[in-house]
One Martini backbone bead per residue (centre of mass of N, CA, C, O) as a GRO file, in nm:
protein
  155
    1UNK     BB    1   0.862  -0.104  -2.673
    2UNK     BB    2   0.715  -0.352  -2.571
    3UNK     BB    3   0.458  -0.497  -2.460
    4UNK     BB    4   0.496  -0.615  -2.228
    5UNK     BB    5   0.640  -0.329  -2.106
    6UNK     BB    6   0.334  -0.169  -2.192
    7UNK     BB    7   0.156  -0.384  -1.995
    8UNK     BB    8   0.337  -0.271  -1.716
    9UNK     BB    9   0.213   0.040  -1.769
   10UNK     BB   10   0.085   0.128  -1.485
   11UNK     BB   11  -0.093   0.226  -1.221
   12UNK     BB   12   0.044   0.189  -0.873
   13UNK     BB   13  -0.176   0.234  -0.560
   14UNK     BB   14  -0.071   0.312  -0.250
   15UNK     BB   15  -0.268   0.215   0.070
   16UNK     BB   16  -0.261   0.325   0.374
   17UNK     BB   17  -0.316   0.232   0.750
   18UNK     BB   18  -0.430   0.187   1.002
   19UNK     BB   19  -0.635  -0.018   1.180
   20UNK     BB   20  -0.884   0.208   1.165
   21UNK     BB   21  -0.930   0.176   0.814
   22UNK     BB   22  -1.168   0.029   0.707
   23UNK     BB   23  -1.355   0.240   0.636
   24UNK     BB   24  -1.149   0.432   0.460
   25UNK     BB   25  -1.145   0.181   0.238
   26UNK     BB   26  -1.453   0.149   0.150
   27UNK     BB   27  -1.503   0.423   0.069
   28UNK     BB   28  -1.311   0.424  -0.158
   29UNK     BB   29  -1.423   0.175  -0.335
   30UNK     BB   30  -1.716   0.281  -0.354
   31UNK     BB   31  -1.547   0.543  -0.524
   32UNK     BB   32  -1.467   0.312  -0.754
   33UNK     BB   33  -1.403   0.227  -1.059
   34UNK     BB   34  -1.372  -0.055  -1.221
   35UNK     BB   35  -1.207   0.121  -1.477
   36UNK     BB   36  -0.910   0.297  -1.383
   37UNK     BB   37  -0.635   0.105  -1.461
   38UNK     BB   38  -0.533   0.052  -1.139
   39UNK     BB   39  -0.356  -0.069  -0.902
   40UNK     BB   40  -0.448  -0.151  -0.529
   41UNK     BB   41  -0.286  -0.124  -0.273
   42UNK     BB   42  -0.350  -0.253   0.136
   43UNK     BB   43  -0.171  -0.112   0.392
   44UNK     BB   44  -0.217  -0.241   0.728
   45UNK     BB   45  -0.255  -0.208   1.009
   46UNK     BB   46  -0.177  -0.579   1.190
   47UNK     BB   47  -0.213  -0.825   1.384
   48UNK     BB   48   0.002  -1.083   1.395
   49UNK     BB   49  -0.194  -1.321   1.523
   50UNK     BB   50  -0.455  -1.242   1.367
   51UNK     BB   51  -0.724  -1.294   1.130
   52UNK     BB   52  -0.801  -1.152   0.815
   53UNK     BB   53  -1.077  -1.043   0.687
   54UNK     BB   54  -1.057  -0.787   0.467
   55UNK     BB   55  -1.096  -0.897   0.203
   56UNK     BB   56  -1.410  -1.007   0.274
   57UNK     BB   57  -1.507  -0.709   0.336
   58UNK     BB   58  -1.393  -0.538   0.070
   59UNK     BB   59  -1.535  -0.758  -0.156
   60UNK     BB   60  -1.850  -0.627  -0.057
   61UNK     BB   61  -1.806  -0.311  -0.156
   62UNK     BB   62  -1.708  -0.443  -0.481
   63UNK     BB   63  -1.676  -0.480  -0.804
   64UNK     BB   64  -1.355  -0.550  -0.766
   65UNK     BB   65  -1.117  -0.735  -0.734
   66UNK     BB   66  -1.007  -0.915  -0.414
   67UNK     BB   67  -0.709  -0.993  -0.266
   68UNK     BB   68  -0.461  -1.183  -0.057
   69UNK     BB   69  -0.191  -1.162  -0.095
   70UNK     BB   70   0.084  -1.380  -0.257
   71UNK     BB   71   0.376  -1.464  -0.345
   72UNK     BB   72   0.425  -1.353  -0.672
   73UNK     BB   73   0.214  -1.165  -0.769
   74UNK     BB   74   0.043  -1.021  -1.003
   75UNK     BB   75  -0.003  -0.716  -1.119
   76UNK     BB   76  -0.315  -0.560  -1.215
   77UNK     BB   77  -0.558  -0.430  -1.327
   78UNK     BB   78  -0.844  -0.387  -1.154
   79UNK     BB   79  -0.707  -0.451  -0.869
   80UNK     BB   80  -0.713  -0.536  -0.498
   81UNK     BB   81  -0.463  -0.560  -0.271
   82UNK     BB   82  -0.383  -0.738   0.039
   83UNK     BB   83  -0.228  -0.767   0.294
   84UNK     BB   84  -0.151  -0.963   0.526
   85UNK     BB   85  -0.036  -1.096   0.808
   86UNK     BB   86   0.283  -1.109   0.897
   87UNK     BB   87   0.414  -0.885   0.700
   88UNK     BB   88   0.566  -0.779   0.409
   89UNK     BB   89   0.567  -0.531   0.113
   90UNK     BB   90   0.628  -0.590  -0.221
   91UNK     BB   91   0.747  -0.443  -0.553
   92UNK     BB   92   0.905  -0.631  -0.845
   93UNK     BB   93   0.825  -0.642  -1.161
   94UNK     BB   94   0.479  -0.650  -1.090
   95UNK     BB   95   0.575  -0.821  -0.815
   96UNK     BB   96   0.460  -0.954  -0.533
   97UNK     BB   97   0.631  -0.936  -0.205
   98UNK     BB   98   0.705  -1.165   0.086
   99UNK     BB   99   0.767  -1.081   0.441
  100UNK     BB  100   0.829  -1.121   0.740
  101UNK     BB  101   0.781  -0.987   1.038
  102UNK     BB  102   0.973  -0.811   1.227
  103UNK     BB  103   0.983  -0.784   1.597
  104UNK     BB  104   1.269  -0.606   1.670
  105UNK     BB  105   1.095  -0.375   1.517
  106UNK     BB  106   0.962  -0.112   1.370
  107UNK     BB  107   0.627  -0.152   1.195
  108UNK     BB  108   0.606  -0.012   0.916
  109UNK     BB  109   0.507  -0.075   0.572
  110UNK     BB  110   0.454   0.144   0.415
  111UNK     BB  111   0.694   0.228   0.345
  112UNK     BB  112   0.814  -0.035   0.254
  113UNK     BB  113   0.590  -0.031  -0.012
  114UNK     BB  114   0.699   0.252  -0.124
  115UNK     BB  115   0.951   0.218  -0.174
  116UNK     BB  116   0.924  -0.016  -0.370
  117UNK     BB  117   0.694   0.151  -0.584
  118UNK     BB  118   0.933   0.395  -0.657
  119UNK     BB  119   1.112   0.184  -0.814
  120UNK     BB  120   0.910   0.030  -0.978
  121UNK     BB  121   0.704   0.306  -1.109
  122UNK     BB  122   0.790   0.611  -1.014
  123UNK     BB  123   0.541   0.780  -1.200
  124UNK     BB  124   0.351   0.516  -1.171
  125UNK     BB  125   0.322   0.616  -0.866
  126UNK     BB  126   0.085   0.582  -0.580
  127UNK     BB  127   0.036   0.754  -0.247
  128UNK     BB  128  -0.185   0.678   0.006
  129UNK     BB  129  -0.301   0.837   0.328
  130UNK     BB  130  -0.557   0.799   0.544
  131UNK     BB  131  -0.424   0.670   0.812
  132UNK     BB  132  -0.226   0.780   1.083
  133UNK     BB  133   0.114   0.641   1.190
  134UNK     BB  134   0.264   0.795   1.298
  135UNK     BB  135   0.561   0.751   1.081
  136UNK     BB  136   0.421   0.602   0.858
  137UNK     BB  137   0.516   0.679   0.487
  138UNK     BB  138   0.704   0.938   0.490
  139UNK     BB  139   0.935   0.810   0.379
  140UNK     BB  140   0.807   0.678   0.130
  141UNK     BB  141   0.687   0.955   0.004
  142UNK     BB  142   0.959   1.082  -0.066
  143UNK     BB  143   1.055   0.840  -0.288
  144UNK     BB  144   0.798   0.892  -0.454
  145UNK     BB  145   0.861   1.187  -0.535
  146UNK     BB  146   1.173   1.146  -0.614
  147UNK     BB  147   1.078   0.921  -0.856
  148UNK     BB  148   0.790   1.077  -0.970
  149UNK     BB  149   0.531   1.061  -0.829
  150UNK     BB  150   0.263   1.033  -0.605
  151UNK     BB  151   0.030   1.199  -0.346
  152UNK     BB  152  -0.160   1.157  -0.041
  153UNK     BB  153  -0.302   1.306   0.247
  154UNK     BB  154  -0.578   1.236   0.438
  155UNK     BB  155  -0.495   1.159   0.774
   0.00000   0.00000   0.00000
């Protein structure tokens, strides 16, 4: 194995949550060592019109830098990612990848990021959900399971 390709195996952690996840967000972050080793991707369902302060409000509660993904971005070890609002995320080669939301269907988050999670890191993929919205994470948590990955259902 190259460097390049040993330097892209850590594991990478989604954490879904429903909209009134910002509490169970906090709670986490308070209680992450600043050096896990781990990227962390945090999807909540978002209201689609409003933008979101997310990013903002859970920077303030960890010394582990926060930022609210843009398309293209490499995923870090050591660093807390957040979902935009009226988007989808996706990650493929370590790479954070950003799509409309479709108002046509339900929207998934959580599911559409695990699913892509589990192809992309599959043992070293890591699936939380905090707090259940429906059925979003369900098939997902599957797909994670399934590639070797590993999960937590808190809520």
């Amino acid at each position: 194995m190259n460097d390049d390709a040993s330097a892209n195996m850590f594991p990478v952690v989604g954490v879904g949550a429903s909209a009134g996840g910002l509490e169970a967000f906090t709670q986490l972050l308070k209680n992450l060592p600043d050096d896990a080793g781990m990227a962390f991707v945090l999807i909540q369902h978002l209201d689609p019109h409003r933008d979101s302060k997310l990013h903002d409000l859970l920077g303030r509660t960890t010394s582990i830098p926060v930022s609210e993904v843009t398309d293209g971005m490499a995923v870090r070890p050591n660093n807390v990612y957040i979902i935009p609002k009226n988007t989808n995320i996706a990650i493929a080669g370590g790479v954070l990848l950003l799509t409309p939301r479709k108002e046509t269907h339900q929207h998934l988050p959580i599911d559409f990021f695990f699913r892509s999670l589990a192809g992309d890191r599959q043992d070293q993929a890591i699936g939380i959900v905090l707090s259940w919205t429906g059925s979003d994470g369900t098939v997902g948590i599957r797909e994670l399971k399934a590639a070797g990955g590993h999960h937590v259902r808190a809520g």
